[in-house]
Coordinates of C-alpha atoms in Angstrom, one line a residue:
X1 CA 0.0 0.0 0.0
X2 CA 1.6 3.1 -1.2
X3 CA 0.7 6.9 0.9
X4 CA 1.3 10.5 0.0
X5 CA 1.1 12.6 2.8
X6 CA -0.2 16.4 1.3
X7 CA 3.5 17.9 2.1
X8 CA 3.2 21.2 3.5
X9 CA 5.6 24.5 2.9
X10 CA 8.8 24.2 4.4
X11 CA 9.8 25.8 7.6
X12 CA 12.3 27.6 9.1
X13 CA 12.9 25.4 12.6
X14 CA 16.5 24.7 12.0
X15 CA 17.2 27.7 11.0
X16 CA 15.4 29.2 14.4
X17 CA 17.2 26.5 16.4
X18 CA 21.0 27.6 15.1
X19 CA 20.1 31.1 16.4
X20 CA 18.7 30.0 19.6
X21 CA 22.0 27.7 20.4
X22 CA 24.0 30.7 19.5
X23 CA 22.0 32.8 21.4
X24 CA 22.8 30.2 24.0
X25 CA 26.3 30.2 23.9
X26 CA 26.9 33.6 23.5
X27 CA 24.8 34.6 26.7
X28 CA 26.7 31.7 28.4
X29 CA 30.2 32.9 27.6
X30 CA 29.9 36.4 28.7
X31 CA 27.5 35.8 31.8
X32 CA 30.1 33.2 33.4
X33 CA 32.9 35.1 31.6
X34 CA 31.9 38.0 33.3
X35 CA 31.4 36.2 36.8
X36 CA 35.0 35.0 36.6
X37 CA 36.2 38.2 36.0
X38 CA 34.6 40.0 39.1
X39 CA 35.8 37.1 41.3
X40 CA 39.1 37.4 40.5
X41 CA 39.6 41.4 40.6
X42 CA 38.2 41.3 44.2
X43 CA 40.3 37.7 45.2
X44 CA 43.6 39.9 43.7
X45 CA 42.5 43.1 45.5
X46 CA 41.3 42.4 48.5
X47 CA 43.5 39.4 49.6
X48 CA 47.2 39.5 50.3
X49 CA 49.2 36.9 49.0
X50 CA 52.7 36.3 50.0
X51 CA 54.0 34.9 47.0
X52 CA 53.1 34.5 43.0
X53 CA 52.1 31.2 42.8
X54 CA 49.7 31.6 45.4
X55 CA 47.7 34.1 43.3
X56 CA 48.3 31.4 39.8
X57 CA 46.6 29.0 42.0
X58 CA 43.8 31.6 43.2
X59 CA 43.2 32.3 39.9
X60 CA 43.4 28.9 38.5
X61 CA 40.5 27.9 41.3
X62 CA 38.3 30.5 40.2
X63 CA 38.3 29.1 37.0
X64 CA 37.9 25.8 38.1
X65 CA 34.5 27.5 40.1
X66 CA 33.6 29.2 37.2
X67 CA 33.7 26.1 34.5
X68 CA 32.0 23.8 37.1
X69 CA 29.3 26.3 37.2
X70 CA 29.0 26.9 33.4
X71 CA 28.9 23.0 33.2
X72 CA 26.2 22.7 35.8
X73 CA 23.6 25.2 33.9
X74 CA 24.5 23.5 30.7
X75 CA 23.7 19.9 31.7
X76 CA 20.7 21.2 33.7
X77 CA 19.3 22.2 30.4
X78 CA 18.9 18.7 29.4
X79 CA 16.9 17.5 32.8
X80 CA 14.5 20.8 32.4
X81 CA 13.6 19.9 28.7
X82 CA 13.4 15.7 29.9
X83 CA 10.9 16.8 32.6
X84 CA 8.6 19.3 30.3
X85 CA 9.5 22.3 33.1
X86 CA 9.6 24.8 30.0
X87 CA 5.8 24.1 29.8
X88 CA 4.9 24.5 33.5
X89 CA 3.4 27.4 34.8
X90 CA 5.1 29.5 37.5
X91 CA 3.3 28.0 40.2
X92 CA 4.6 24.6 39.3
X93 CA 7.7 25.9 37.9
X94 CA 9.0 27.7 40.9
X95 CA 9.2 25.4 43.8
X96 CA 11.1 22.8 41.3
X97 CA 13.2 25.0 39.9
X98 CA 14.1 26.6 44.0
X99 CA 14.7 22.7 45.0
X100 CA 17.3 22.0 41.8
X101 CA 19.0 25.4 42.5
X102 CA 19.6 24.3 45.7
X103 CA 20.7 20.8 45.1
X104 CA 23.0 22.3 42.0
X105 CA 24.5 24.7 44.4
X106 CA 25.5 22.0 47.2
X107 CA 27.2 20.0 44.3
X108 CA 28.8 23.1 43.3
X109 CA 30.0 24.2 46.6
X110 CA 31.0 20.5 47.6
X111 CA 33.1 19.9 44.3
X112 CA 34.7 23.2 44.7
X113 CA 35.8 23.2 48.6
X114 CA 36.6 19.3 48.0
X115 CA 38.6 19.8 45.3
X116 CA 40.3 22.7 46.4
X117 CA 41.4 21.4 50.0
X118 CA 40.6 18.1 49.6
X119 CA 42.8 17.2 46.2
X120 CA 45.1 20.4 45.9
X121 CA 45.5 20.3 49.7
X122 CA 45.3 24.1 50.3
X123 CA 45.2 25.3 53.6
X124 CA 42.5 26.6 55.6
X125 CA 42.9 30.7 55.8
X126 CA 39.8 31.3 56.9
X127 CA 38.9 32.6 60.9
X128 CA 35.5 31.0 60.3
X129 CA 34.6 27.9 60.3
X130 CA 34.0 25.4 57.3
X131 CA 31.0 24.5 57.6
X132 CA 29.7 28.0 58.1
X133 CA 31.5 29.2 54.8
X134 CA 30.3 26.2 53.1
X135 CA 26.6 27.2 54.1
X136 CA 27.0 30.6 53.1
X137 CA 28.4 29.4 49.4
X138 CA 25.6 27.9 49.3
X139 CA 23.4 29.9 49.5
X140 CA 25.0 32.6 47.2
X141 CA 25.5 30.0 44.9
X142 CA 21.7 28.8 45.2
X143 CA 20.8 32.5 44.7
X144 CA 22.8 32.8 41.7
X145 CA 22.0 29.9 40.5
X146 CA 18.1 30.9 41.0
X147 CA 18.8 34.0 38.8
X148 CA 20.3 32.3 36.1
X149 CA 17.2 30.1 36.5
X150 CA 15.2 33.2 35.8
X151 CA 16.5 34.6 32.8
X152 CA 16.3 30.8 31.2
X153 CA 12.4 30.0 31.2
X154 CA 11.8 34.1 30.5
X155 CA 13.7 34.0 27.4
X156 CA 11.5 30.2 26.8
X157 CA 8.3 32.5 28.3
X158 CA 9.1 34.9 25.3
X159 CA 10.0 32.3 22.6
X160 CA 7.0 30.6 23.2
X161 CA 4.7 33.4 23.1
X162 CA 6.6 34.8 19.7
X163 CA 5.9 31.4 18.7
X164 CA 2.2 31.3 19.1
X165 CA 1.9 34.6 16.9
X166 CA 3.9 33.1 14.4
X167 CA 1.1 30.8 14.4
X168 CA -1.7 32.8 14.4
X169 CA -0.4 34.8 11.8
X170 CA 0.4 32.3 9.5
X171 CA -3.2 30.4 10.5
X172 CA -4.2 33.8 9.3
X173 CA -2.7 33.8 6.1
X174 CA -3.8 30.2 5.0
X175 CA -7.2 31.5 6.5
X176 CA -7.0 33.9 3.4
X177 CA -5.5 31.7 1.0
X178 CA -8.9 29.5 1.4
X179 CA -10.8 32.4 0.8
X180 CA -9.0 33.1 -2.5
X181 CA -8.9 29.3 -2.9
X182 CA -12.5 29.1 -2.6
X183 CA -13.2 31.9 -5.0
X184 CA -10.9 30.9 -7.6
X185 CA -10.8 27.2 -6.9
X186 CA -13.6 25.5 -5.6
X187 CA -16.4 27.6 -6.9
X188 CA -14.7 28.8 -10.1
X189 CA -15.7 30.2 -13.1
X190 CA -15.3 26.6 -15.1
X191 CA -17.4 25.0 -12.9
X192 CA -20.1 27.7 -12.1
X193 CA -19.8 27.9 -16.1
X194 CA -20.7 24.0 -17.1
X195 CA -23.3 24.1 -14.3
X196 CA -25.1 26.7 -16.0
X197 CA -24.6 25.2 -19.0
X198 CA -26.3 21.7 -17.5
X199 CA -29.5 24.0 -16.0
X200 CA -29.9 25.4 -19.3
X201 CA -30.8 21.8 -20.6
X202 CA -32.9 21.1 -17.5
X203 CA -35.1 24.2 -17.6
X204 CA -36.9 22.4 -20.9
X205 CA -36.3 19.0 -19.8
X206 CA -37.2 18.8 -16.0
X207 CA -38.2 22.6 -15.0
X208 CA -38.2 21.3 -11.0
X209 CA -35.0 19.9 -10.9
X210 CA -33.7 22.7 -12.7
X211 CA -35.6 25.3 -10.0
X212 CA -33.4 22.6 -7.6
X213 CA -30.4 23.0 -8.7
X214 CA -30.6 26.7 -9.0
X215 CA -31.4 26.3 -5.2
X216 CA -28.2 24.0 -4.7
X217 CA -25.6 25.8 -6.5
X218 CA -27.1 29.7 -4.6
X219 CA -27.0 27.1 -1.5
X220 CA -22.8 26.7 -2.4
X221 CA -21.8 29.9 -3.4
X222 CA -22.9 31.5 -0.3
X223 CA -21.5 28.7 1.7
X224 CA -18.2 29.0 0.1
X225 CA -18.0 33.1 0.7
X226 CA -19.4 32.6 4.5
X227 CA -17.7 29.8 5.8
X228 CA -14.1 31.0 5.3
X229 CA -14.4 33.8 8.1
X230 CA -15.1 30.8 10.5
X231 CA -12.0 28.4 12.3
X232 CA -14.2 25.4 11.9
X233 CA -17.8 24.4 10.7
X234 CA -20.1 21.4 12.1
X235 CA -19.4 18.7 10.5
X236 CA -23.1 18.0 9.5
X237 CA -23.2 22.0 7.6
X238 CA -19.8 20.8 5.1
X239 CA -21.7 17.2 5.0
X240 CA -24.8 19.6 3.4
X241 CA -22.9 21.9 1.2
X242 CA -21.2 18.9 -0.1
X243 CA -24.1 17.0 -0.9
X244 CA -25.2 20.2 -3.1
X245 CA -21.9 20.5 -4.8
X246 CA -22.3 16.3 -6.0
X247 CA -25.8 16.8 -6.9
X248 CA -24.7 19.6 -9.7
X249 CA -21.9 17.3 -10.3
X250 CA -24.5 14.6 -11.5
X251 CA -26.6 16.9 -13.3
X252 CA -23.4 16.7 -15.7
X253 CA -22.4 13.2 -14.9
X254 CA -25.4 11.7 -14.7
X255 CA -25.4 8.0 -14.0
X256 CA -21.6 7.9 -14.4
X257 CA -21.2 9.9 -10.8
X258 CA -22.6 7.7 -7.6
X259 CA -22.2 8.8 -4.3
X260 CA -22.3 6.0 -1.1
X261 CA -22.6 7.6 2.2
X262 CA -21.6 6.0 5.8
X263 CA -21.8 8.7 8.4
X264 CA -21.5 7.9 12.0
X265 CA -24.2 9.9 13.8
X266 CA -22.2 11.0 16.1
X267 CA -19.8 12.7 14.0
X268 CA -22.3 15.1 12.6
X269 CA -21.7 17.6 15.5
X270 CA -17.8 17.6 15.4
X271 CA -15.6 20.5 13.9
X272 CA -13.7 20.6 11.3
X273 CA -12.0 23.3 9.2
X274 CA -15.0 24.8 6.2
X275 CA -14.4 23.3 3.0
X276 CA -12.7 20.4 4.1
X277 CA -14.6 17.5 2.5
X278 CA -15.6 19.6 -0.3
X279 CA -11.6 19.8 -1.4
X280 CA -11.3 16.1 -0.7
X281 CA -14.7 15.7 -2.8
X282 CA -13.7 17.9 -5.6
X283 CA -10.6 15.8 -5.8
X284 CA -12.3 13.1 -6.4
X285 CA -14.6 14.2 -8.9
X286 CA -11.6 15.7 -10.6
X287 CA -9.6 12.4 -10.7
X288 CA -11.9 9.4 -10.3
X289 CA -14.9 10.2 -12.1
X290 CA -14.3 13.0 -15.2
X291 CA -10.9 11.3 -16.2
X292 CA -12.8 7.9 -16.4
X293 CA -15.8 7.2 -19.6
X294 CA -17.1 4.5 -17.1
X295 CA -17.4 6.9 -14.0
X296 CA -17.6 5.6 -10.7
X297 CA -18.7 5.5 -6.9
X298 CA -17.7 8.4 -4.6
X299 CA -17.9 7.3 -0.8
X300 CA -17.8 9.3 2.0
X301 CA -17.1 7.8 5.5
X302 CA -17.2 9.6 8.8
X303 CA -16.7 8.2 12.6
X304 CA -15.6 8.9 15.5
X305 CA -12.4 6.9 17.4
X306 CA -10.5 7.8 19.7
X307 CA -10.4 10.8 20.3
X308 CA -10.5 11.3 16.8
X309 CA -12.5 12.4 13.7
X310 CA -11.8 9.6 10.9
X311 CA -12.8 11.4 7.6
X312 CA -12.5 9.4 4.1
X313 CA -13.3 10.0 0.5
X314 CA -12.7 6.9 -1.5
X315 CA -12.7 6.8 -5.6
X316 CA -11.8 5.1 -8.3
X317 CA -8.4 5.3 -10.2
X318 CA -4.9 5.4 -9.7
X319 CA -2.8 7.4 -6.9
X320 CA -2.0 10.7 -9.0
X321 CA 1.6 11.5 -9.2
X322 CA 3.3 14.1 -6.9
X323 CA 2.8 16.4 -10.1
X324 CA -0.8 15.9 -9.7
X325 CA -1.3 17.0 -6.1
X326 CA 1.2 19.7 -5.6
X327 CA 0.8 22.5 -7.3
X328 CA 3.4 23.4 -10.4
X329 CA 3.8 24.2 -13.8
X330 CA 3.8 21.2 -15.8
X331 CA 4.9 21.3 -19.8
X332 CA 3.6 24.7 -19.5
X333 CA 0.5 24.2 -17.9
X334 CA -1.1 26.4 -15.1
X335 CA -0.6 24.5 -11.9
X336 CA -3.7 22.5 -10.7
X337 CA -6.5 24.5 -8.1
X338 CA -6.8 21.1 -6.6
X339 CA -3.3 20.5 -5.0
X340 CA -3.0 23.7 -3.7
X341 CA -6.7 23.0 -2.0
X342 CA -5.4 20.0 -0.4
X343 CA -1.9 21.6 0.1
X344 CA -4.1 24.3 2.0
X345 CA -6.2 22.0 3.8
X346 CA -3.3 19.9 5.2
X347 CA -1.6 23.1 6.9
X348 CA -4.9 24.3 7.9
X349 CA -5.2 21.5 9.9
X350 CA -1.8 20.9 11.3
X351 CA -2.1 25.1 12.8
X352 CA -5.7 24.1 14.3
X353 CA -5.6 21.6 16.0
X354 CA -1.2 20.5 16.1
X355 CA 0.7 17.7 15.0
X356 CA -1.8 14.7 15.7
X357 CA -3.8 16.0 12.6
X358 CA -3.2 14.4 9.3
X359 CA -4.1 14.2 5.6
X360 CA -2.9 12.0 3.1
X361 CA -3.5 10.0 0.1
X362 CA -2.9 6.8 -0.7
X363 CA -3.6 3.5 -2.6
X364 CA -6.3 1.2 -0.7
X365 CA -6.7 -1.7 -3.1
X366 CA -6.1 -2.1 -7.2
X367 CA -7.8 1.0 -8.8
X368 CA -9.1 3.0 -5.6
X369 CA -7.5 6.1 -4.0
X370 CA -8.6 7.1 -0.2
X371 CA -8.0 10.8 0.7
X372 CA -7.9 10.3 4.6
X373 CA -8.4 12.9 7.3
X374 CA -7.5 12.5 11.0
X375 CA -9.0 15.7 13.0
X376 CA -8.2 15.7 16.9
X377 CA -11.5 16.8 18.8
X378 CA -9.9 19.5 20.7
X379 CA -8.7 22.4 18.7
X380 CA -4.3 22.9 19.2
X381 CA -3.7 25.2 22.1
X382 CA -0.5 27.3 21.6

């Protein structure tokens, strides 16, 4: 069984990622750079030393402090994203975030003190008393590890706001490419044109189904120009529209278009984006039934699992080529309406309701073509 998932336009995350790890780095360098720095003028100024290797060695323990530090916010970076804390509110962020500063700053304190007496064998200097200086290192380290803590999920606070906008802006901008899509695809001139072309030859033939039609196609113009202000539609209200749009469609078709419906009722209610299943209808209309003198059955299938609206549109014929589906100039050729519709669709979906929502095409058995949509019940929440 072969699949086509409707690929959507390309994205920018890597590029977004370098700068962030950059951004990183940078910040990283000069913040710790910094805090060496200010450690040492004061150890060199305010302490006497006797001799120059005791100020090397000074030094050289700073920078020993400093790098365990710099390594300890690095690697902490990896726990925080493990444990989802960048998604956490403040109220569940903070006490975590206190405890981890203040297990971070024992390590650091114990590492530094043992390594420096312990290992190098230094000598005590100090009037006080270890344990008191090791208490009061660790709570300066806990506070500055707490601030360092702070500036890390506000920049993640920001980034993931920006990254919301981003979203609704470009949910905005498909929003308006289905309007124009709409206009210039679904109910275009071509079609509106060999509809009226079908009710002329009704109006002598069968005056009532003619007065019908007229009904039907007035029922999907204003459908088409109404529904693309809204997010999402009932699913029942596209179900309706759609069953207009076929009933035109076999006006010109006549016997060679059949439709097979197998609705769950309980998917009648749900939400989906407007002018879903009239894309994946018009596609196969487009490329199961007009490109075939035999024509063929058109079934639409709708339930509910899981969590999940389960959408097909099943016709005859083969799995179009990439060509086909995706929108391009082909030997010349104007690209086709109908791949940018589904093109459209698929991204639509993926900004409403996030990642779990799918559309794709693929082969279900010799000479049949599914066009699948999986729509989560709860819309994506940024």
């Amino acid at each position: 069984m072969s699949h086509q998932a409707i690929p959507l336009p390309p994205h920018d995350e890597a590029r977004r990622d370098r700068a962030k790890m950059r951004l990183y780095v940078l910040c990283q360098a000069i913040g710790w750079g910094l805090f060496l720095a200010v450690q040492v003028f004061f150890s060199i100024n305010f302490k006497t030393r006797e001799a120059p290797h005791e100020t090397v060695m000074l030094v050289a323990t700073l920078v020993m402090v400093s790098a365990l530090g710099l390594l300890l916010t690095h690697y902490s970076r990896a726990v925080v994203a493990r444990l989802g804390w960048r998604d956490l509110g403040w109220r569940a962020l903070f006490p975590r975030v206190f405890v981890m500063a203040l297990v971070l700053s024992a390590l650091w304190s114990a590492v530094g003190y043992g390594y420096t007496h312990g290992v190098l064998r230094q000598p005590w200097e100090s009037k006080y008393s270890g344990w008191l200086i090791l208490s009061i290192s660790w709570i300066n380290g806990a506070t500055l590890l707490l601030g360092w803590f702070s500036f890390y999920f506000i920049y993640h606070l920001f980034d993931r706001f920006n990254r919301s906008e981003i979203e609704r802006l470009r949910l905005m901008t498909v929003v308006k490419e289905s309007e124009l899509r709409a206009l210039k695809s679904q109910v275009n001139p071509h079609f509106i044109f060999n509809s009226l072309n079908s009710l002329r030859a009704l109006i002598d033939e069968d005056p009532a189904r003619a007065r019908l039609a007229v009904t039907q196609l007035a029922n999907l113009l204003r459908y088409s120009l109404q529904s693309t202000q809204l997010e999402t539609v009932p699913f029942e209200d596209e179900l309706r529209v759609v069953n207009d749009y076929l009933a035109l469609e076999q006006v010109r078709h006549e016997e060679r278009l059949r439709l097979r419906l197998d609705i769950a009722p309980e998917t009648l209610h749900l939400p989906l984006p407007p002018m879903l299943l009239q894309t994946l209808v018009e596609n196969a209309v487009k490329y199961g039934i007009s490109q075939r003198p035999e024509g063929g059955e058109i079934a639409i299938i709708a339930r509910s699992e899981a969590g999940f609206l389960r959408i097909q549109v099943t016709n005859p014929g083969e799995l179009p080529s990439l060509s086909a589906v995706v929108p391009r100039a082909v030997a010349g050729k104007p690209a086709t309406s109908t791949g940018l519709g589904l093109r459209n669709a698929a991204e639509r979906l993926r900004l409403l309701f996030g990642e779990n929502a799918t559309l794709e095409l693929r082969s279900a058995a010799p000479s049949l073509v599914v066009a699948e949509a999986l729509i989560p019940l709860r819309l994506s929440v940024a």
